[in-house]
Amino acid sequence: MKSILKNLPENVRQTVAAGVPLVIVIILFILVGRFGVSKVLGVQSEIKSAKNTEGILTQKLSLLQTLSTDAASKTNLVSSALPAENPSLAVISQLKTSAGADGVVLSAVKSGAGPLSSSGLNEANISFTVEGARAQVFTFLANIAKIAPITIVNKISVTEAAGNVTADISVRSFWADFPKTIPSVTTPITDFTAGEKTILTNIASLTQPSFMQLTPSQGEVNPNPFGQ
């Protein structure tokens, strides 16, 4: 390189010597500029993502503040309609309550779990016998579809004698494990579809099971437990 420069005229060598730093500066400017532009674009992308996340979180906060007053009751309605455990006891309690209200006699109650489903929706099978007047038995049968947990009639065998009806009935109820995970905090909230809203309305209209809460007995206190 030096030998080539020596063979050049003096004015050309001066021009080259003066231009080399400029070329170096231009190259550095291009390299640094590319790095700076990529950094600026990266920061802009992060700012845009942060703004989107902030918007989603603000939407969720507003929705939670709106629903906080009745969210617990709505959750209880859904969990009673489709519980996380075998609902046989709750269904039997509902059937006995309905039988008493409709004026029929419920007997020979048997329950058992159906085969586990790969879809996660499991069955509980309950069979029983109902006796009473025809109109009362039919009213009882119609009311089965109105109780929670969700229960459907699977099989009916009816015999009638002297105006008295005896019905051997088999019903199915359902249960499924609750979700093990929840959506990401930054996942946008989507409104329920028309079909989902109809389902929630139907669930809210079901007769909820009522359980008595027993208080522990206090008993009598022996003032002298070690006495005769």
PDB file of C-alpha atoms in Angstrom:
ATOM      1  CA  MET A   1       0.000   0.000   0.000  1.00  0.00           C
ATOM      2  CA  LYS A   2       2.840   2.386   0.884  1.00  0.00           C
ATOM      3  CA  SER A   3       4.705   1.598  -2.386  1.00  0.00           C
ATOM      4  CA  ILE A   4       1.569   2.370  -4.347  1.00  0.00           C
ATOM      5  CA  LEU A   5       1.178   5.702  -2.572  1.00  0.00           C
ATOM      6  CA  LYS A   6       4.832   6.620  -3.261  1.00  0.00           C
ATOM      7  CA  ASN A   7       4.316   6.181  -6.987  1.00  0.00           C
ATOM      8  CA  LEU A   8       1.340   8.543  -6.974  1.00  0.00           C
ATOM      9  CA  PRO A   9       1.697  12.289  -7.540  1.00  0.00           C
ATOM     10  CA  GLU A  10       1.932  14.445  -4.458  1.00  0.00           C
ATOM     11  CA  ASN A  11      -1.471  16.065  -4.947  1.00  0.00           C
ATOM     12  CA  VAL A  12      -3.142  12.644  -5.300  1.00  0.00           C
ATOM     13  CA  ARG A  13      -1.424  11.370  -2.175  1.00  0.00           C
ATOM     14  CA  GLN A  14      -2.660  14.374  -0.224  1.00  0.00           C
ATOM     15  CA  THR A  15      -6.184  13.845  -1.501  1.00  0.00           C
ATOM     16  CA  VAL A  16      -6.104  10.169  -0.512  1.00  0.00           C
ATOM     17  CA  ALA A  17      -4.664  10.974   2.906  1.00  0.00           C
ATOM     18  CA  ALA A  18      -7.364  13.544   3.480  1.00  0.00           C
ATOM     19  CA  GLY A  19     -10.152  11.252   2.242  1.00  0.00           C
ATOM     20  CA  VAL A  20      -9.279   8.133   4.249  1.00  0.00           C
ATOM     21  CA  PRO A  21     -10.478   9.541   7.604  1.00  0.00           C
ATOM     22  CA  LEU A  22     -13.678  10.693   5.915  1.00  0.00           C
ATOM     23  CA  VAL A  23     -14.284   7.200   4.521  1.00  0.00           C
ATOM     24  CA  ILE A  24     -13.629   5.683   7.930  1.00  0.00           C
ATOM     25  CA  VAL A  25     -16.085   8.122   9.532  1.00  0.00           C
ATOM     26  CA  ILE A  26     -18.738   7.291   6.925  1.00  0.00           C
ATOM     27  CA  ILE A  27     -18.280   3.542   7.501  1.00  0.00           C
ATOM     28  CA  LEU A  28     -18.532   3.989  11.269  1.00  0.00           C
ATOM     29  CA  PHE A  29     -21.587   6.196  10.839  1.00  0.00           C
ATOM     30  CA  ILE A  30     -23.297   3.519   8.744  1.00  0.00           C
ATOM     31  CA  LEU A  31     -22.485   0.752  11.234  1.00  0.00           C
ATOM     32  CA  VAL A  32     -23.452   2.785  14.285  1.00  0.00           C
ATOM     33  CA  GLY A  33     -26.532   4.107  12.491  1.00  0.00           C
ATOM     34  CA  ARG A  34     -27.766   0.625  11.718  1.00  0.00           C
ATOM     35  CA  PHE A  35     -27.242  -0.439  15.336  1.00  0.00           C
ATOM     36  CA  GLY A  36     -28.971   2.699  16.621  1.00  0.00           C
ATOM     37  CA  VAL A  37     -31.932   2.316  14.263  1.00  0.00           C
ATOM     38  CA  SER A  38     -32.422  -1.312  15.307  1.00  0.00           C
ATOM     39  CA  LYS A  39     -32.325  -0.280  18.966  1.00  0.00           C
ATOM     40  CA  VAL A  40     -34.825   2.536  18.389  1.00  0.00           C
ATOM     41  CA  LEU A  41     -37.160   0.180  16.515  1.00  0.00           C
ATOM     42  CA  GLY A  42     -36.831  -2.362  19.336  1.00  0.00           C
ATOM     43  CA  VAL A  43     -37.693   0.248  21.965  1.00  0.00           C
ATOM     44  CA  GLN A  44     -40.687   1.426  19.898  1.00  0.00           C
ATOM     45  CA  SER A  45     -41.914  -2.164  19.642  1.00  0.00           C
ATOM     46  CA  GLU A  46     -41.584  -2.636  23.406  1.00  0.00           C
ATOM     47  CA  ILE A  47     -43.472   0.612  24.040  1.00  0.00           C
ATOM     48  CA  LYS A  48     -46.284  -0.497  21.702  1.00  0.00           C
ATOM     49  CA  SER A  49     -46.474  -3.898  23.419  1.00  0.00           C
ATOM     50  CA  ALA A  50     -46.517  -2.240  26.845  1.00  0.00           C
ATOM     51  CA  LYS A  51     -49.361   0.060  25.766  1.00  0.00           C
ATOM     52  CA  ASN A  52     -51.368  -2.910  24.457  1.00  0.00           C
ATOM     53  CA  THR A  53     -50.797  -4.782  27.737  1.00  0.00           C
ATOM     54  CA  GLU A  54     -51.801  -1.713  29.729  1.00  0.00           C
ATOM     55  CA  GLY A  55     -55.015  -1.435  27.695  1.00  0.00           C
ATOM     56  CA  ILE A  56     -55.868  -5.100  28.302  1.00  0.00           C
ATOM     57  CA  LEU A  57     -55.188  -4.841  32.033  1.00  0.00           C
ATOM     58  CA  THR A  58     -57.273  -1.656  32.268  1.00  0.00           C
ATOM     59  CA  GLN A  59     -60.143  -3.444  30.490  1.00  0.00           C
ATOM     60  CA  LYS A  60     -59.893  -6.422  32.848  1.00  0.00           C
ATOM     61  CA  LEU A  61     -59.760  -4.187  35.921  1.00  0.00           C
ATOM     62  CA  SER A  62     -62.848  -2.307  34.786  1.00  0.00           C
ATOM     63  CA  LEU A  63     -64.699  -5.558  34.089  1.00  0.00           C
ATOM     64  CA  LEU A  64     -63.705  -7.076  37.439  1.00  0.00           C
ATOM     65  CA  GLN A  65     -64.835  -3.947  39.285  1.00  0.00           C
ATOM     66  CA  THR A  66     -68.183  -4.184  37.473  1.00  0.00           C
ATOM     67  CA  LEU A  67     -68.670  -7.897  38.160  1.00  0.00           C
ATOM     68  CA  SER A  68     -67.202  -8.060  41.665  1.00  0.00           C
ATOM     69  CA  THR A  69     -70.596  -7.686  43.338  1.00  0.00           C
ATOM     70  CA  ASP A  70     -72.207 -10.745  41.763  1.00  0.00           C
ATOM     71  CA  ALA A  71     -69.292 -12.774  40.396  1.00  0.00           C
ATOM     72  CA  ALA A  72     -69.253 -15.095  43.411  1.00  0.00           C
ATOM     73  CA  SER A  73     -72.964 -15.894  43.141  1.00  0.00           C
ATOM     74  CA  LYS A  74     -72.681 -16.561  39.389  1.00  0.00           C
ATOM     75  CA  THR A  75     -69.727 -18.866  40.052  1.00  0.00           C
ATOM     76  CA  ASN A  76     -71.718 -20.767  42.664  1.00  0.00           C
ATOM     77  CA  LEU A  77     -74.609 -21.206  40.215  1.00  0.00           C
ATOM     78  CA  VAL A  78     -72.358 -22.706  37.560  1.00  0.00           C
ATOM     79  CA  SER A  79     -70.481 -24.962  39.994  1.00  0.00           C
ATOM     80  CA  SER A  80     -73.749 -26.294  41.424  1.00  0.00           C
ATOM     81  CA  ALA A  81     -75.084 -27.026  37.934  1.00  0.00           C
ATOM     82  CA  LEU A  82     -71.906 -28.878  36.907  1.00  0.00           C
ATOM     83  CA  PRO A  83     -69.867 -29.657  40.041  1.00  0.00           C
ATOM     84  CA  ALA A  84     -66.293 -30.905  40.233  1.00  0.00           C
ATOM     85  CA  GLU A  85     -67.245 -34.048  42.167  1.00  0.00           C
ATOM     86  CA  ASN A  86     -69.821 -36.799  41.867  1.00  0.00           C
ATOM     87  CA  PRO A  87     -73.156 -34.995  42.498  1.00  0.00           C
ATOM     88  CA  SER A  88     -75.202 -38.062  43.514  1.00  0.00           C
ATOM     89  CA  LEU A  89     -75.871 -36.868  47.088  1.00  0.00           C
ATOM     90  CA  ALA A  90     -76.967 -33.419  45.920  1.00  0.00           C
ATOM     91  CA  VAL A  91     -79.216 -34.913  43.216  1.00  0.00           C
ATOM     92  CA  ILE A  92     -80.825 -37.353  45.677  1.00  0.00           C
ATOM     93  CA  SER A  93     -81.439 -34.477  48.101  1.00  0.00           C
ATOM     94  CA  GLN A  94     -83.059 -32.476  45.306  1.00  0.00           C
ATOM     95  CA  LEU A  95     -85.216 -35.426  44.247  1.00  0.00           C
ATOM     96  CA  LYS A  96     -86.434 -35.987  47.829  1.00  0.00           C
ATOM     97  CA  THR A  97     -87.261 -32.301  48.215  1.00  0.00           C
ATOM     98  CA  SER A  98     -89.119 -32.262  44.892  1.00  0.00           C
ATOM     99  CA  ALA A  99     -90.984 -35.472  45.759  1.00  0.00           C
ATOM    100  CA  GLY A 100     -92.186 -33.960  49.011  1.00  0.00           C
ATOM    101  CA  ALA A 101     -93.301 -30.764  47.266  1.00  0.00           C
ATOM    102  CA  ASP A 102     -95.129 -32.689  44.502  1.00  0.00           C
ATOM    103  CA  GLY A 103     -96.836 -35.137  46.875  1.00  0.00           C
ATOM    104  CA  VAL A 104     -95.226 -38.374  45.678  1.00  0.00           C
ATOM    105  CA  VAL A 105     -93.383 -41.091  47.556  1.00  0.00           C
ATOM    106  CA  LEU A 106     -89.737 -41.692  46.665  1.00  0.00           C
ATOM    107  CA  SER A 107     -88.169 -45.063  47.511  1.00  0.00           C
ATOM    108  CA  ALA A 108     -85.573 -47.667  46.477  1.00  0.00           C
ATOM    109  CA  VAL A 109     -82.934 -45.041  45.706  1.00  0.00           C
ATOM    110  CA  LYS A 110     -79.683 -46.370  44.257  1.00  0.00           C
ATOM    111  CA  SER A 111     -76.717 -44.496  42.834  1.00  0.00           C
ATOM    112  CA  GLY A 112     -73.533 -45.342  41.002  1.00  0.00           C
ATOM    113  CA  ALA A 113     -70.872 -43.664  38.909  1.00  0.00           C
ATOM    114  CA  GLY A 114     -70.958 -44.151  35.165  1.00  0.00           C
ATOM    115  CA  PRO A 115     -67.882 -44.869  33.034  1.00  0.00           C
ATOM    116  CA  LEU A 116     -65.255 -42.122  32.994  1.00  0.00           C
ATOM    117  CA  SER A 117     -65.336 -40.142  29.770  1.00  0.00           C
ATOM    118  CA  SER A 118     -62.257 -39.172  27.790  1.00  0.00           C
ATOM    119  CA  SER A 119     -63.904 -35.784  27.171  1.00  0.00           C
ATOM    120  CA  GLY A 120     -63.785 -35.015  30.911  1.00  0.00           C
ATOM    121  CA  LEU A 121     -67.594 -35.011  31.339  1.00  0.00           C
ATOM    122  CA  ASN A 122     -68.445 -37.806  33.771  1.00  0.00           C
ATOM    123  CA  GLU A 123     -71.819 -39.333  34.637  1.00  0.00           C
ATOM    124  CA  ALA A 124     -73.568 -40.229  37.865  1.00  0.00           C
ATOM    125  CA  ASN A 125     -76.438 -42.720  37.491  1.00  0.00           C
ATOM    126  CA  ILE A 126     -79.316 -42.720  39.979  1.00  0.00           C
ATOM    127  CA  SER A 127     -82.349 -45.010  39.984  1.00  0.00           C
ATOM    128  CA  PHE A 128     -85.440 -44.853  42.198  1.00  0.00           C
ATOM    129  CA  THR A 129     -89.144 -45.601  42.414  1.00  0.00           C
ATOM    130  CA  VAL A 130     -91.892 -42.997  42.657  1.00  0.00           C
ATOM    131  CA  GLU A 131     -95.500 -43.644  43.683  1.00  0.00           C
ATOM    132  CA  GLY A 132     -98.469 -41.292  43.595  1.00  0.00           C
ATOM    133  CA  ALA A 133    -101.363 -40.000  41.550  1.00  0.00           C
ATOM    134  CA  ARG A 134    -100.783 -39.767  37.802  1.00  0.00           C
ATOM    135  CA  ALA A 135    -100.790 -35.951  37.657  1.00  0.00           C
ATOM    136  CA  GLN A 136     -98.437 -35.665  40.628  1.00  0.00           C
ATOM    137  CA  VAL A 137     -95.984 -38.222  39.206  1.00  0.00           C
ATOM    138  CA  PHE A 138     -95.946 -36.435  35.844  1.00  0.00           C
ATOM    139  CA  THR A 139     -95.356 -33.101  37.588  1.00  0.00           C
ATOM    140  CA  PHE A 140     -92.456 -34.643  39.513  1.00  0.00           C
ATOM    141  CA  LEU A 141     -90.957 -35.983  36.273  1.00  0.00           C
ATOM    142  CA  ALA A 142     -91.224 -32.577  34.612  1.00  0.00           C
ATOM    143  CA  ASN A 143     -89.503 -30.894  37.561  1.00  0.00           C
ATOM    144  CA  ILE A 144     -86.428 -33.154  37.344  1.00  0.00           C
ATOM    145  CA  ALA A 145     -85.150 -31.053  34.440  1.00  0.00           C
ATOM    146  CA  LYS A 146     -85.399 -27.928  36.615  1.00  0.00           C
ATOM    147  CA  ILE A 147     -83.000 -28.929  39.388  1.00  0.00           C
ATOM    148  CA  ALA A 148     -79.298 -28.367  39.844  1.00  0.00           C
ATOM    149  CA  PRO A 149     -77.013 -30.284  39.421  1.00  0.00           C
ATOM    150  CA  ILE A 150     -78.139 -30.756  35.806  1.00  0.00           C
ATOM    151  CA  THR A 151     -80.135 -33.998  35.670  1.00  0.00           C
ATOM    152  CA  ILE A 152     -81.876 -35.720  32.774  1.00  0.00           C
ATOM    153  CA  VAL A 153     -84.270 -38.665  32.747  1.00  0.00           C
ATOM    154  CA  ASN A 154     -82.671 -41.715  31.190  1.00  0.00           C
ATOM    155  CA  LYS A 155     -85.368 -44.406  31.496  1.00  0.00           C
ATOM    156  CA  ILE A 156     -88.936 -44.669  32.793  1.00  0.00           C
ATOM    157  CA  SER A 157     -91.105 -47.714  33.436  1.00  0.00           C
ATOM    158  CA  VAL A 158     -94.670 -46.858  34.512  1.00  0.00           C
ATOM    159  CA  THR A 159     -97.435 -49.079  35.870  1.00  0.00           C
ATOM    160  CA  GLU A 160    -100.884 -47.879  36.941  1.00  0.00           C
ATOM    161  CA  ALA A 161    -103.498 -49.556  39.141  1.00  0.00           C
ATOM    162  CA  ALA A 162    -106.671 -48.016  40.556  1.00  0.00           C
ATOM    163  CA  GLY A 163    -105.522 -44.485  39.720  1.00  0.00           C
ATOM    164  CA  ASN A 164    -102.205 -44.936  41.489  1.00  0.00           C
ATOM    165  CA  VAL A 165     -99.018 -44.744  39.398  1.00  0.00           C
ATOM    166  CA  THR A 166     -95.735 -46.471  40.173  1.00  0.00           C
ATOM    167  CA  ALA A 167     -92.758 -45.344  38.105  1.00  0.00           C
ATOM    168  CA  ASP A 168     -89.295 -46.892  38.077  1.00  0.00           C
ATOM    169  CA  ILE A 169     -87.014 -44.100  36.958  1.00  0.00           C
ATOM    170  CA  SER A 170     -83.354 -43.848  36.029  1.00  0.00           C
ATOM    171  CA  VAL A 171     -81.673 -40.432  35.721  1.00  0.00           C
ATOM    172  CA  ARG A 172     -78.227 -39.158  34.853  1.00  0.00           C
ATOM    173  CA  SER A 173     -76.344 -36.219  36.285  1.00  0.00           C
ATOM    174  CA  PHE A 174     -72.931 -34.920  35.325  1.00  0.00           C
ATOM    175  CA  TRP A 175     -69.692 -33.645  36.811  1.00  0.00           C
ATOM    176  CA  ALA A 176     -66.314 -32.508  35.504  1.00  0.00           C
ATOM    177  CA  ASP A 177     -63.016 -31.349  36.945  1.00  0.00           C
ATOM    178  CA  PHE A 178     -62.593 -27.605  37.179  1.00  0.00           C
ATOM    179  CA  PRO A 179     -59.921 -26.074  34.882  1.00  0.00           C
ATOM    180  CA  LYS A 180     -56.407 -26.470  36.253  1.00  0.00           C
ATOM    181  CA  THR A 181     -55.067 -23.314  34.574  1.00  0.00           C
ATOM    182  CA  ILE A 182     -56.356 -19.811  33.906  1.00  0.00           C
ATOM    183  CA  PRO A 183     -55.725 -17.597  30.853  1.00  0.00           C
ATOM    184  CA  SER A 184     -52.666 -15.381  30.822  1.00  0.00           C
ATOM    185  CA  VAL A 185     -53.062 -12.002  32.509  1.00  0.00           C
ATOM    186  CA  THR A 186     -52.333 -10.286  29.189  1.00  0.00           C
ATOM    187  CA  THR A 187     -54.912 -12.317  27.236  1.00  0.00           C
ATOM    188  CA  PRO A 188     -57.772 -10.051  26.055  1.00  0.00           C
ATOM    189  CA  ILE A 189     -61.247 -10.711  27.444  1.00  0.00           C
ATOM    190  CA  THR A 190     -63.864 -11.738  24.906  1.00  0.00           C
ATOM    191  CA  ASP A 191     -67.568 -11.434  25.572  1.00  0.00           C
ATOM    192  CA  PHE A 192     -69.812 -14.493  25.839  1.00  0.00           C
ATOM    193  CA  THR A 193     -71.484 -15.673  22.667  1.00  0.00           C
ATOM    194  CA  ALA A 194     -75.285 -15.620  22.384  1.00  0.00           C
ATOM    195  CA  GLY A 195     -75.366 -19.389  22.971  1.00  0.00           C
ATOM    196  CA  GLU A 196     -73.199 -19.105  26.105  1.00  0.00           C
ATOM    197  CA  LYS A 197     -75.404 -16.346  27.502  1.00  0.00           C
ATOM    198  CA  THR A 198     -78.467 -18.543  26.928  1.00  0.00           C
ATOM    199  CA  ILE A 199     -76.794 -21.390  28.806  1.00  0.00           C
ATOM    200  CA  LEU A 200     -75.986 -19.108  31.751  1.00  0.00           C
ATOM    201  CA  THR A 201     -79.577 -17.846  31.808  1.00  0.00           C
ATOM    202  CA  ASN A 202     -80.894 -21.418  31.868  1.00  0.00           C
ATOM    203  CA  ILE A 203     -78.487 -22.376  34.651  1.00  0.00           C
ATOM    204  CA  ALA A 204     -79.582 -19.387  36.731  1.00  0.00           C
ATOM    205  CA  SER A 205     -83.196 -20.580  36.499  1.00  0.00           C
ATOM    206  CA  LEU A 206     -82.443 -24.030  37.972  1.00  0.00           C
ATOM    207  CA  THR A 207     -83.577 -24.846  41.508  1.00  0.00           C
ATOM    208  CA  GLN A 208     -80.439 -24.768  43.646  1.00  0.00           C
ATOM    209  CA  PRO A 209     -79.838 -27.462  46.280  1.00  0.00           C
ATOM    210  CA  SER A 210     -80.328 -26.357  49.868  1.00  0.00           C
ATOM    211  CA  PHE A 211     -78.315 -27.960  52.645  1.00  0.00           C
ATOM    212  CA  MET A 212     -78.926 -27.632  56.349  1.00  0.00           C
ATOM    213  CA  GLN A 213     -75.937 -26.427  58.323  1.00  0.00           C
ATOM    214  CA  LEU A 214     -75.841 -28.228  61.648  1.00  0.00           C
ATOM    215  CA  THR A 215     -74.291 -26.481  64.613  1.00  0.00           C
ATOM    216  CA  PRO A 216     -72.238 -28.664  66.956  1.00  0.00           C
ATOM    217  CA  SER A 217     -73.936 -29.679  70.155  1.00  0.00           C
ATOM    218  CA  GLN A 218     -72.605 -27.912  73.231  1.00  0.00           C
ATOM    219  CA  GLY A 219     -73.590 -30.599  75.722  1.00  0.00           C
ATOM    220  CA  GLU A 220     -73.543 -30.220  79.477  1.00  0.00           C
ATOM    221  CA  VAL A 221     -70.411 -29.269  81.359  1.00  0.00           C
ATOM    222  CA  ASN A 222     -69.554 -31.508  84.298  1.00  0.00           C
ATOM    223  CA  PRO A 223     -68.298 -29.196  87.051  1.00  0.00           C
ATOM    224  CA  ASN A 224     -66.352 -32.066  88.657  1.00  0.00           C
ATOM    225  CA  PRO A 225     -65.189 -34.444  85.881  1.00  0.00           C
ATOM    226  CA  PHE A 226     -62.955 -36.403  88.290  1.00  0.00           C
ATOM    227  CA  GLY A 227     -65.476 -36.646  91.090  1.00  0.00           C
ATOM    228  CA  GLN A 228     -67.609 -39.605  92.068  1.00  0.00           C
TER     229      GLN A 228
END
